[in-house]
Coordinates of C-alpha atoms in Angstrom, one line a residue:
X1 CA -131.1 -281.8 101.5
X2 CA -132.5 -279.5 98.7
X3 CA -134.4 -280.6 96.2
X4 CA -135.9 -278.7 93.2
X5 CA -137.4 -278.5 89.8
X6 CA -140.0 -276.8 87.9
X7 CA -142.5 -279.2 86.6
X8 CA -146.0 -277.8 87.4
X9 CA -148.2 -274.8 89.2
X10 CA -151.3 -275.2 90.0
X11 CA -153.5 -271.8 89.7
X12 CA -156.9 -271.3 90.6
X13 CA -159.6 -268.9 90.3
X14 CA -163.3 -268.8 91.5
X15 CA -165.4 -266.3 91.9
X16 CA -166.8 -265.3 95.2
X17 CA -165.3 -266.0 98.5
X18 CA -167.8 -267.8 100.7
X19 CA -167.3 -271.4 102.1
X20 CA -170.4 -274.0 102.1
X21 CA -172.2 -274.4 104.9
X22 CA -170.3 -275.3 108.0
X23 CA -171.2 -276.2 111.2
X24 CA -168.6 -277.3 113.8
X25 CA -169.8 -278.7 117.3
X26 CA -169.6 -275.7 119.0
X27 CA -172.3 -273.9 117.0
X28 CA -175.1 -277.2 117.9
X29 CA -178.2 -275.6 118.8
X30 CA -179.9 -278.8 119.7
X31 CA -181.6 -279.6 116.8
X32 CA -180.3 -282.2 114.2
X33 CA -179.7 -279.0 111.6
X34 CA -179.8 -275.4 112.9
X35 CA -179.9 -272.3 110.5
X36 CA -176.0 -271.1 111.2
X37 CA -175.0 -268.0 108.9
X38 CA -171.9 -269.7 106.5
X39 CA -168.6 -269.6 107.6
X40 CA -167.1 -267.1 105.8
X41 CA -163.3 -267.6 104.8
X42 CA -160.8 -265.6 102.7
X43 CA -158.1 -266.8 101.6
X44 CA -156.6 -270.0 100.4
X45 CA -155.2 -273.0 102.0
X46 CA -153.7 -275.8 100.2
X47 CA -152.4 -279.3 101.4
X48 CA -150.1 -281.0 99.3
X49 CA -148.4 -284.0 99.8
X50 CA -144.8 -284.2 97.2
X51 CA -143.4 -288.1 97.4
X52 CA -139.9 -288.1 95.3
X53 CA -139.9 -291.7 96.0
X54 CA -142.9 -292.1 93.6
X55 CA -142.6 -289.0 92.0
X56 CA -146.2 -287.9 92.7
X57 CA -147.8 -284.5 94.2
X58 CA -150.9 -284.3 96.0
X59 CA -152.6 -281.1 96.0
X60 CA -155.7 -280.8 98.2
X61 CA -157.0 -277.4 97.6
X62 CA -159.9 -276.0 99.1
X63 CA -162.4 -273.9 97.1
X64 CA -163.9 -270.8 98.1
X65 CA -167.7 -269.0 96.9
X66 CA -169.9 -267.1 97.4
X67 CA -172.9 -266.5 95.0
X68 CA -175.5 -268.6 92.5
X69 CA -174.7 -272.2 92.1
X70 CA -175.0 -271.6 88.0
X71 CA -172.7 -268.6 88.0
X72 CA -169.6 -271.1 89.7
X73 CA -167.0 -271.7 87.2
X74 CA -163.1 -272.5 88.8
X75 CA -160.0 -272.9 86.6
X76 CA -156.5 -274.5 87.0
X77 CA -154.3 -273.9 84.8
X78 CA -151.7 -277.0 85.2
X79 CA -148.6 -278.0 83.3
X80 CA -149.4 -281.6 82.9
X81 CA -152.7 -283.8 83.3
X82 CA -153.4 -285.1 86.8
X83 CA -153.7 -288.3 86.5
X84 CA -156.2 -288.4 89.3
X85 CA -159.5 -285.7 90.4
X86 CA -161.2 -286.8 93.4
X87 CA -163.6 -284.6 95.8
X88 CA -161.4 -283.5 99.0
X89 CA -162.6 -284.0 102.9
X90 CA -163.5 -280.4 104.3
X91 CA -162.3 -282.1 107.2
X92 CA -159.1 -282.2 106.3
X93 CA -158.6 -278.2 106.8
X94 CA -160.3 -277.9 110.0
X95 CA -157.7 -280.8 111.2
X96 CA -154.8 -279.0 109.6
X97 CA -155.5 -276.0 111.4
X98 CA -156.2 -277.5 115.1
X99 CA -153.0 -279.1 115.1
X100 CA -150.4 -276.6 113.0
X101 CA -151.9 -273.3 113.4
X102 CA -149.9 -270.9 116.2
X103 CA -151.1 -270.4 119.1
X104 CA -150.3 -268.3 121.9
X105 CA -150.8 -269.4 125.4
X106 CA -149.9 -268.0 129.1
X107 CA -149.3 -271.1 130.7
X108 CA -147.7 -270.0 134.3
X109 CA -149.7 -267.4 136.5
X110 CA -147.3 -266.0 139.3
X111 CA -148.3 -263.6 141.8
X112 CA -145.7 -261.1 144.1
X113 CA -146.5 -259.6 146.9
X114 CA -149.3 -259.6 149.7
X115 CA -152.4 -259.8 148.1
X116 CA -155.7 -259.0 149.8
X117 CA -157.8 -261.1 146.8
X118 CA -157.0 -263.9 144.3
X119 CA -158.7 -261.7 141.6
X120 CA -157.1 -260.7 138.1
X121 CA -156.7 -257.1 137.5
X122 CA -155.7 -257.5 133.7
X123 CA -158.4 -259.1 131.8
X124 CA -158.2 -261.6 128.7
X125 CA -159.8 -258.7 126.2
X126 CA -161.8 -261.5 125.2
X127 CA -164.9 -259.4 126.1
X128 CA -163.5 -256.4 123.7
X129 CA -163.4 -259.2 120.8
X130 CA -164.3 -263.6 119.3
X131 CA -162.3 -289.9 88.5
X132 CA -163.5 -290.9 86.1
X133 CA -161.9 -290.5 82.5
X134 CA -163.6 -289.9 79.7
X135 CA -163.0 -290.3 76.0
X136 CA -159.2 -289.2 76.9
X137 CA -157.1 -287.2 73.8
X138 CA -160.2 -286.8 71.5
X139 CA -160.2 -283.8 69.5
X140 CA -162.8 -281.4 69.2
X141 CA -163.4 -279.8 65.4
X142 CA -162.8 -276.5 67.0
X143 CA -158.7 -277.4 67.5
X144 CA -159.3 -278.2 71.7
X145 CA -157.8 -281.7 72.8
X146 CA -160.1 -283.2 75.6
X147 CA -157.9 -284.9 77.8
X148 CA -160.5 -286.1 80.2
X149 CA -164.1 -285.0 81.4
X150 CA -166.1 -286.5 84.5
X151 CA -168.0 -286.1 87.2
X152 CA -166.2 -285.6 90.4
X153 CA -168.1 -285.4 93.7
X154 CA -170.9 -282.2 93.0
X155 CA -168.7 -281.0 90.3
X156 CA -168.5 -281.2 86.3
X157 CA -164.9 -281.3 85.5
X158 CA -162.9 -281.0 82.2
X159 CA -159.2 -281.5 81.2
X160 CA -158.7 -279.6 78.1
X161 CA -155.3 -278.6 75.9
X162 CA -155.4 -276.5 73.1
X163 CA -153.1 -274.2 70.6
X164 CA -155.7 -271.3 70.4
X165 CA -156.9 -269.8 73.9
X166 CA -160.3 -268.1 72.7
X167 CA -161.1 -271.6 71.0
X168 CA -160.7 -273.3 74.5
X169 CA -162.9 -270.7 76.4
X170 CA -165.2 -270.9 73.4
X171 CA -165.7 -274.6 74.2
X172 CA -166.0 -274.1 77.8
X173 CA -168.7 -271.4 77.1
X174 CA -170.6 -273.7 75.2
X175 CA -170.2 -276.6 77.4
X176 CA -172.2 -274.5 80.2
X177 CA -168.8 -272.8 82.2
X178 CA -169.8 -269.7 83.0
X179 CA -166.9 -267.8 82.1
X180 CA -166.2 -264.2 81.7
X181 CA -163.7 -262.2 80.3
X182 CA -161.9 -260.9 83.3
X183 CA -161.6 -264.4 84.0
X184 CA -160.2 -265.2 80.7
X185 CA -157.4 -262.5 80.3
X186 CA -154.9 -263.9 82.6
X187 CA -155.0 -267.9 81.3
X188 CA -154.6 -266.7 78.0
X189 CA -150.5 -267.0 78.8
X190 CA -150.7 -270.5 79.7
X191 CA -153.1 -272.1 77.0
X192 CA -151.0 -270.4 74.9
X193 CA -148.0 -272.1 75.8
X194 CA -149.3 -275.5 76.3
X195 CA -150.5 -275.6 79.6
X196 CA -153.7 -278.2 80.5
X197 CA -156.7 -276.1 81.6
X198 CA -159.1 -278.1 84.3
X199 CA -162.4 -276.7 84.3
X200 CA -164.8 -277.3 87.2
X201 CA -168.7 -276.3 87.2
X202 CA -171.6 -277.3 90.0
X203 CA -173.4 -280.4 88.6
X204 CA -176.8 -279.9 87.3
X205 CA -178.6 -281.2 90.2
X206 CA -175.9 -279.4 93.0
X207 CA -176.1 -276.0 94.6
X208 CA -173.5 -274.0 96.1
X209 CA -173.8 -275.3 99.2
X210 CA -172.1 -278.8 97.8
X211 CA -168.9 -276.7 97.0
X212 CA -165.9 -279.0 98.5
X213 CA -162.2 -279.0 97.9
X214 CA -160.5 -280.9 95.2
X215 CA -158.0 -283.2 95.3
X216 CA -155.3 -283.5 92.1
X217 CA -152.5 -285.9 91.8
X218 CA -149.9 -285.4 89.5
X219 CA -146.8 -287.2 88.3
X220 CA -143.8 -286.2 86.7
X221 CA -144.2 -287.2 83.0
X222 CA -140.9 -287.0 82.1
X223 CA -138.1 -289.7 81.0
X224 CA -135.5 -290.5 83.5
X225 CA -137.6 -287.9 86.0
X226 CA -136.3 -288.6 90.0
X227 CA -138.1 -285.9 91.3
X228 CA -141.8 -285.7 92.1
X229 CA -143.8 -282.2 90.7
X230 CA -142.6 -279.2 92.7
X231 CA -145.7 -278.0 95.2
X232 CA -146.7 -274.3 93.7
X233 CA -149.1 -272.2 95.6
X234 CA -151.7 -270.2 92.9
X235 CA -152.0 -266.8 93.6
X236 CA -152.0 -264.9 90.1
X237 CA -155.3 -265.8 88.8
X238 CA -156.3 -264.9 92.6
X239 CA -155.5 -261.2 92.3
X240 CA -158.7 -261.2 90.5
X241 CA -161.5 -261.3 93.1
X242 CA -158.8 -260.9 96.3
X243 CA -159.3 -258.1 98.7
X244 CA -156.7 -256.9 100.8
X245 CA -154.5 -259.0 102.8
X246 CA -155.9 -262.4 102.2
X247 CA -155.0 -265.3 104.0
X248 CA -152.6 -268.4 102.2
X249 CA -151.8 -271.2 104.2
X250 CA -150.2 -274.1 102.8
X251 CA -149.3 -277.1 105.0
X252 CA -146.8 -279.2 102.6
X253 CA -145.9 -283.0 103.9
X254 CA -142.9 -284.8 102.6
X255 CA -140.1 -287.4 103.7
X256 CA -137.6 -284.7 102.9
X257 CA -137.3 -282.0 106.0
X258 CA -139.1 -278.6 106.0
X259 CA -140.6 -277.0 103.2
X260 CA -139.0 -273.1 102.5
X261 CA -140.6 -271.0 99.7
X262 CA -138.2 -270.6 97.3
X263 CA -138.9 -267.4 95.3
X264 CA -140.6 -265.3 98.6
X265 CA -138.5 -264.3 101.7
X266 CA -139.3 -266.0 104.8
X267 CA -139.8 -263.8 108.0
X268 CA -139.3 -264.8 111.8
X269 CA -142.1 -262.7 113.4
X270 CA -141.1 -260.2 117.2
X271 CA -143.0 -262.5 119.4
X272 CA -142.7 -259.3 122.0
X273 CA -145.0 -257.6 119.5
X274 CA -147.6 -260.7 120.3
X275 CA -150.2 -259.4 122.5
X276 CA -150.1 -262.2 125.2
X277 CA -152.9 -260.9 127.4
X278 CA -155.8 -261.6 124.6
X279 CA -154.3 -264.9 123.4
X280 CA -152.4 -263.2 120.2
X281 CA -155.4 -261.4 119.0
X282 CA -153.0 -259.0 116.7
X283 CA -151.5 -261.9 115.3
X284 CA -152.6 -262.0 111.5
X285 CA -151.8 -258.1 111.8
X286 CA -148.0 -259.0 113.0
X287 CA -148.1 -261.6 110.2
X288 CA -149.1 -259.2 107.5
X289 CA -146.6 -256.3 108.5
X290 CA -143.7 -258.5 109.0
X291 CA -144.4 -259.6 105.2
X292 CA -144.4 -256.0 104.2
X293 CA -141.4 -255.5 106.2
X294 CA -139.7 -258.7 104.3
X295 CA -141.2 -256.8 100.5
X296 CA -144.6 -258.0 100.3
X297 CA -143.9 -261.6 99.5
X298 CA -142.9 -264.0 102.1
X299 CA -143.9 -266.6 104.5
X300 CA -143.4 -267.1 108.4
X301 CA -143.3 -271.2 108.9
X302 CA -146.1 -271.6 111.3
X303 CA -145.2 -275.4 111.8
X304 CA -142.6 -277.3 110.9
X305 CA -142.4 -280.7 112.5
X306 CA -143.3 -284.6 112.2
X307 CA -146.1 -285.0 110.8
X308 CA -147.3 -287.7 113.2
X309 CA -149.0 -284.4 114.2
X310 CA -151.6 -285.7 112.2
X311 CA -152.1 -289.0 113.9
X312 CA -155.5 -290.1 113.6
X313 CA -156.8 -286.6 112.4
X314 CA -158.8 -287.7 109.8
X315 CA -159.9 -291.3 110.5
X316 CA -159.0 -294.0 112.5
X317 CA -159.7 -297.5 111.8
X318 CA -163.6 -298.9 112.7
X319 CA -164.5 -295.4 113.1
X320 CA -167.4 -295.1 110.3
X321 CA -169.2 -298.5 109.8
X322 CA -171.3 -297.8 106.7
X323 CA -173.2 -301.2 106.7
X324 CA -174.7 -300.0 110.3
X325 CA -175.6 -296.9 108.7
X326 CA -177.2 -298.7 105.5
X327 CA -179.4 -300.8 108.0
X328 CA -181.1 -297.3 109.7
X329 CA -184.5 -297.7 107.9
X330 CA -186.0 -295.2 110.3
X331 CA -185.3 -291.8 110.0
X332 CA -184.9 -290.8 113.5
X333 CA -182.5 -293.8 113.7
X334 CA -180.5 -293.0 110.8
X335 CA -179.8 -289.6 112.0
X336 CA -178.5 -290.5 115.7
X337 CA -176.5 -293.3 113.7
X338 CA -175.1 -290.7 111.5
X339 CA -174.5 -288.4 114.6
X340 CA -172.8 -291.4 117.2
X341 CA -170.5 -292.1 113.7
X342 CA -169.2 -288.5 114.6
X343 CA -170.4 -287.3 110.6
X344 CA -173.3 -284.9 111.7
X345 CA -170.6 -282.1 111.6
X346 CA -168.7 -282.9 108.6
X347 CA -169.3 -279.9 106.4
X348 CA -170.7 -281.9 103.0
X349 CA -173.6 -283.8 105.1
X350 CA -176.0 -280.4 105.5
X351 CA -175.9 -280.7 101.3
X352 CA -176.9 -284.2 101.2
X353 CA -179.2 -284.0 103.6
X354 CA -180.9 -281.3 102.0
X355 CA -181.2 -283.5 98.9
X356 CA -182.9 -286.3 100.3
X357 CA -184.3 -285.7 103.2
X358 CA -185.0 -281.5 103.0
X359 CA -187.5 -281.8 106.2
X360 CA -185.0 -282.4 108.7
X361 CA -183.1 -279.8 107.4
X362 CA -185.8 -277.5 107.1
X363 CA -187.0 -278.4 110.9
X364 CA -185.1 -276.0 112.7
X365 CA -183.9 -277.1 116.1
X366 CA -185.4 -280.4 115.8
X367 CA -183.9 -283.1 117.4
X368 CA -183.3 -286.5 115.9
X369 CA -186.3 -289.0 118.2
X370 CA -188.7 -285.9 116.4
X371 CA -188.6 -288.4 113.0
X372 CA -188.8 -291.3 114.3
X373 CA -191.6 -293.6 112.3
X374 CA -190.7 -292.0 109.6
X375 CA -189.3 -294.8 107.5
X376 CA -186.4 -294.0 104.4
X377 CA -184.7 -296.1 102.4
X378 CA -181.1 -295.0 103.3
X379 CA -178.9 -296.2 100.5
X380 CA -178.4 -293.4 97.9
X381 CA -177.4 -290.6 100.8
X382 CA -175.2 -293.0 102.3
X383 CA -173.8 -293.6 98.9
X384 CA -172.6 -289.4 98.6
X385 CA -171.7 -290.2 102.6
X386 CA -169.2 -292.7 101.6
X387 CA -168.1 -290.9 98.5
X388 CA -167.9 -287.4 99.6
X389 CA -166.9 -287.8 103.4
X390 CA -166.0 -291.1 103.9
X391 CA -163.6 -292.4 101.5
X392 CA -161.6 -289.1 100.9
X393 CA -161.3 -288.7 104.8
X394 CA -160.1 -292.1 104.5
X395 CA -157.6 -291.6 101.7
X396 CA -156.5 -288.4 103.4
X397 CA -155.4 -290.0 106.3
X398 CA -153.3 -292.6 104.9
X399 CA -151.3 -289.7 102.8
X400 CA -150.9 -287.7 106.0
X401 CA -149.4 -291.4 107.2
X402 CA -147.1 -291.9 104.3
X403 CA -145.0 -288.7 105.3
X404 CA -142.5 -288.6 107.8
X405 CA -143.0 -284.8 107.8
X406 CA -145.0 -281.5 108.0
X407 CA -144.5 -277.6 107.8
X408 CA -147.0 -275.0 107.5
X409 CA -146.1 -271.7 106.2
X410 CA -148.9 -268.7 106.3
X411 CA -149.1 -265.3 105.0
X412 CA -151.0 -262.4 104.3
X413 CA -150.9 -260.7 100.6
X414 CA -152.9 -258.4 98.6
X415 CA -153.7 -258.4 95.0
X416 CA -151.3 -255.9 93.7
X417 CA -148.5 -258.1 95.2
X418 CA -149.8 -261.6 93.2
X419 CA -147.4 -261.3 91.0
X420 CA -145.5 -264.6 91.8
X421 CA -147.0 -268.2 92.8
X422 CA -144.7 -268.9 95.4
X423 CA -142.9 -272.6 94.8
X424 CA -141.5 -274.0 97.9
X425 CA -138.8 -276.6 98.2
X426 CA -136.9 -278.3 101.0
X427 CA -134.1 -278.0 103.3
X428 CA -133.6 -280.6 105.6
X429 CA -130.8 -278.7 107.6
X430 CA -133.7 -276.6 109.0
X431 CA -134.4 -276.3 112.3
X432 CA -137.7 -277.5 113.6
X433 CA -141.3 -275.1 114.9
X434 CA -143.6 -275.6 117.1
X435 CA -146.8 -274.0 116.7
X436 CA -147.6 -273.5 120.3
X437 CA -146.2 -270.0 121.8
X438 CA -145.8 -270.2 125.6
X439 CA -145.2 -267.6 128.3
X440 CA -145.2 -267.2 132.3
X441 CA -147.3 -264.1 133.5
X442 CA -146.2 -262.6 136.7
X443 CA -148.8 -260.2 138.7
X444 CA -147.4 -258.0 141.5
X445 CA -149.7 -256.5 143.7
X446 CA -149.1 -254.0 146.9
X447 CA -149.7 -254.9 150.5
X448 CA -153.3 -255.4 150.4
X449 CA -153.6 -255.1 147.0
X450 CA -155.2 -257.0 144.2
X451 CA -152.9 -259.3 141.5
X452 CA -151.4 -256.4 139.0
X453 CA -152.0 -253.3 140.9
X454 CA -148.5 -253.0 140.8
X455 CA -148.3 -254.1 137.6
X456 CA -147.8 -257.3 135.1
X457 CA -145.2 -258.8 133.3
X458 CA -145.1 -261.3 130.3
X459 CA -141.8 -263.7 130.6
X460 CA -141.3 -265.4 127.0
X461 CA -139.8 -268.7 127.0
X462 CA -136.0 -267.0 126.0
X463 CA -136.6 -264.5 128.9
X464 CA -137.6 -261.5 127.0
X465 CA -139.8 -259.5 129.9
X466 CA -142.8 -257.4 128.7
X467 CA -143.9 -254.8 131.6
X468 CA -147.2 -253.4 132.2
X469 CA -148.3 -250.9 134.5
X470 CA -150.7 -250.9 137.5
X471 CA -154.8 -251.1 137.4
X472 CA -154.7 -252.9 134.4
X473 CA -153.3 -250.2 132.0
X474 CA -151.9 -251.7 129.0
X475 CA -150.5 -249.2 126.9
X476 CA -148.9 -250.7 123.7
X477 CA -148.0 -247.3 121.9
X478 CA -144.5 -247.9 122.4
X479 CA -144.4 -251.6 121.8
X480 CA -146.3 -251.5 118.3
X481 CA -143.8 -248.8 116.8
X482 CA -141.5 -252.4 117.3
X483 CA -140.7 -254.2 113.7
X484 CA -142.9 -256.8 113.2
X485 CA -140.2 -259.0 112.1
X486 CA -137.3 -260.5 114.1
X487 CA -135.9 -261.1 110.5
X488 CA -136.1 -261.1 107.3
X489 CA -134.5 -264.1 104.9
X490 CA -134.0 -265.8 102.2
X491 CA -134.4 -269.4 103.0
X492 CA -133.1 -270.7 99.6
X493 CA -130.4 -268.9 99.0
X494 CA -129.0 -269.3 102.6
X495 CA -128.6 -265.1 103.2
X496 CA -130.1 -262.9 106.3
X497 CA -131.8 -259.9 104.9
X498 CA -132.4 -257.8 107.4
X499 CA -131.7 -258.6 111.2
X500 CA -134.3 -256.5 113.6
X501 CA -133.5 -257.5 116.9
X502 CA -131.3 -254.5 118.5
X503 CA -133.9 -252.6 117.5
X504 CA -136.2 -254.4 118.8
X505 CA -134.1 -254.8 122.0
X506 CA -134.1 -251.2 122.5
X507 CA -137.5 -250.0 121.8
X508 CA -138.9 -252.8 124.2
X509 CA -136.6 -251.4 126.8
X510 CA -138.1 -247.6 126.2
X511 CA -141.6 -249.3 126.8
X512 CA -140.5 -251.2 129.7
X513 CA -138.6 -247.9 131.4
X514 CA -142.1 -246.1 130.6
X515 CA -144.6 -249.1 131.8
X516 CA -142.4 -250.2 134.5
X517 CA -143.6 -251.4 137.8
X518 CA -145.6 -248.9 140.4
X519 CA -143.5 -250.7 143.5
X520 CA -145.2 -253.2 146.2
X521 CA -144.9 -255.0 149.3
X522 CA -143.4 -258.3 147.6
X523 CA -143.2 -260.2 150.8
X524 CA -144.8 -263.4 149.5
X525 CA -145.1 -265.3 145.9
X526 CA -147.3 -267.8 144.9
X527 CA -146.9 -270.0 141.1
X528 CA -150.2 -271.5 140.0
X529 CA -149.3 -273.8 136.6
X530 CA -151.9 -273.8 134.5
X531 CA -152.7 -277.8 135.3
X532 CA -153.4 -276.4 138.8
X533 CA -155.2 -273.6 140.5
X534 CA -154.6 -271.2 137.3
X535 CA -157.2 -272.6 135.4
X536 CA -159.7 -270.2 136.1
X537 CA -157.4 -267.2 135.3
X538 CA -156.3 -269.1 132.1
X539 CA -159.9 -269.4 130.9
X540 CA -160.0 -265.5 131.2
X541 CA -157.0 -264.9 129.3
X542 CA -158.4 -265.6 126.1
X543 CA -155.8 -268.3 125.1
X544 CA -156.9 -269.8 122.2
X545 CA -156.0 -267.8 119.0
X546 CA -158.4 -265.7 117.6
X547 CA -158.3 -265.3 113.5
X548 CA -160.5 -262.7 112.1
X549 CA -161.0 -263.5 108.7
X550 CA -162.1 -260.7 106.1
X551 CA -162.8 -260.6 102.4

């Protein structure tokens, strides 16, 4: 099943890269806030959810800055007015990235040979690394069309449509956007030819750290339209403040099969490349030459899958019970109530707190009992609570419910190669993709020896066999002169590019001839699974995938 047709791209631009403030559970330091540096994340990750049925698009895109709150000015250019804005759960991308990102695990320990300790001689690595409209179509004197204008979550927004460009930036400029002209230069094309412009600045009384994604819905405005507006990933207007190989991630649901990008190649990564024994560490580096290998622009599908994956992710039902929290007239009670509600590490809540209760935030380490007595009226924080966590959590989930399926497609680009905003469409002929990466490591040892004096081996899951020598060498010269990609294609037009594998066949056999196995005593095996004994040598592998993110 294909279906395509050009109806509208979202592009966005901000300046700065930073995230708000985020906190996951892992960073707790006791206290009810602690002073955590920001999460810094480059890139850009979108969510979209494309119904045909209703011929709709969701596009939940999230928003990165770093810098003054009254500098912030983001733009989308768009092809036709959403008929919806609404703030977007931060939550929303930390879910999408638990349960779609790749991982790459060692799930089977085996050792050969007569062993004198149950000790690991090759180490993890992991100590070498870690809506409201508005006065809708009223013209301005200056020639610019205000479609709509509202406040949406901490954000001043504006849906403008104009024949002159420098008339519609003048507006904004007067209006309090704080636009420049390196910003303006490349919208000018699509003001000019009729494109919507949605504007977004920091409400008066927000500051940076009240940055959250936004959430568009569009619908195809068209007579005797079947097809819902086409998901477009904005990467032009990008180029502008993007370093080098930045991050896009874009999980896409639908009820019609896997997503494919339809003007960038798609690339198969060499999981023999993978470096197994630190849990994928060189992954994003595999990612990004295996898009250079497949000319700069293309995807590797990450995911690709039912998108029951996302089960429960966001909310499930009686989990937040805002009348119990609306009842906490003590302050020490309200914030255990807010942390047993599971909402003390939602992203948005360190913002609002600050807002209206700035001493807790400002206690450092303090734990909730510490202001008790201390008696609040409740009702206007749990009012942002509701609307900026709870209700687009909420609205979230039941999109992520209406599809019958997911894919996630992820690559690495740099500015000078943002020269197309990849459109992706479907193919329901596709195979599917798991996201989790498994292999079996086998340690032989000599009589008496430790597990891997004689050397390691990485078994993939199609039998591909990765050799390392004795003592814990790993010598991966020969293995990253490999291709990064297995292949190289064009997923819409049905055609193999480039096919990598001989090559790859033989270059792995020169590093296996050349990091073969020292010879041992292999007069007794033993398998530990990794729901069994291996546990302990699984926690030193370093399994969990490791992203280093740069700007």
């Amino acid at each position: 099943m294909r279906i395509s047709k050009s109806i509208t791209c979202a592009m966005t631009l901000a300046l700065g890269t930073m995230n708000p403030w985020l906190m996951s559970e892992s960073e707790a330091c006791g206290g009810f806030f602690c002073n955590n540096q920001p999460v810094i994340q480059t890139g850009e990750q979108i969510i979209f959810g494309v119904d045909h049925d209703t011929q709709t698009t969701t596009a939940i895109i999230n928003i990165n800055y770093s810098g003054m709150a009254p500098d912030f000015a983001w733009l989308l250019p768009l092809q036709v007015n959403p008929t919806e804005i609404k703030a977007g759960p931060s939550q929303a991308f930390v879910v999408s990235n638990q349960r779609t990102q790749s991982q790459f695990r060692i799930t089977e320990v085996e050792t050969k040979g007569v062993c004198s300790v149950d000790e690991i001689a090759f180490r993890s690595g992991a100590e070498d690394s870690a809506t409201t409209q508005a006065s809708p179509n009223s013209e301005d004197p200056g020639g610019v069309n205000v479609l709509q204008q509202s406040q949406v979550g901490p954000y001043d927004s504006v849906v403008l449509q104009g024949s002159d460009p420098e008339k519609v930036f003048d507006w904004l400029i007067e209006n309090g956007y704080r636009l420049t002209d390196e910003m303006k230069e490349p919208v000018i094309p699509y003001v000019a030819k009729g494109d919507v412009l949605l504007a977004l600045k920091l409400s008066k009384d927000q500051d940076a750290g009240d940055i959250q994604p936004i959430e568009l819905v569009l619908e195809n405005t068209e007579e005797n339209a079947t097809e819902a507006p086409e998901a477009c990933i904005p990467l032009r207007l990008t180029a502008i403040a993007a370093q080098a190989d930045m991050d896009v991630t874009a999980v896409v649901l639908s009820n019609s099969g896997r997503a494919i990008p339809v003007n960038y190649n798609h690339v198969e990564i060499n999981k023999a490349k993978i470096d197994w024994m630190r849990g994928g560490s060189n992954y994003r580096q595999i990612v990004s030459e295996a898009a250079d290998e497949g000319s700069g622009n293309a995807f590797t599908t990450e995911y690709a899958g039912a998108a029951s994956v996302f089960d429960d992710a966001l909310y499930q039902d009686g989990q937040y019970d805002v009348q119990r929290l609306r009842s906490q007239t003590d302050l020490g009670l309200f914030l255990q109530e807010l942390q047993s509600q599971g909402l003390r590490f939602r992203p948005e809540l360190r913002a609002i707190m600050t807002r209206h209760y700035p001493e807790v935030v400002n206690c450092r380490g303090c734990p909730a009992f510490q202001f008790e007595g201390t008696m609040i009226d409740p009702n206007d924080a749990v009012d942002e609570i509701e609307e900026r966590i709870i209700d687009p959590e909420i609205r979230v989930q039941k999109m992520f419910d209406s599809f019958k399926y997911a894919t996630r497609l992820y690559t690495l680009i740099s500015p000078e190669e943002m020269t197309i905003d990849p459109i992706l469409d479907f193919d329901s002929s596709l195979p599917e993709v798991s996201n989790i990466h498994e292999a079996k490591m086998i340690q032989y040892c000599g009589v008496g020896g430790s597990p891997g004096s004689a050397g390691v081996e990485i078994v993939l899951t199609d039998g591909t066999v990765i050799s390392f020598d004795s003592n814990g060498n790993r010598d991966r010269t020969i293995l990253d002169s490999m291709p990064s990609a297995l292949r190289v294609e064009q997923l819409a037009e049905g055609t193999l590019i480039q096919d990598n594998s001989t090559n790859i066949r033989d270059i792995l056999d020169e590093h296996n001839v050349v990091n073969g196995l020292a010879g041992c005593g292999c007069e007794s095996s033993t398998t530990n699974s990794s729901a069994a004994g291996s546990l302990a040598i699984v926690a030193l592998l370093g399994l969990t995938l490791i992203r280093r993110k740069r700007r």
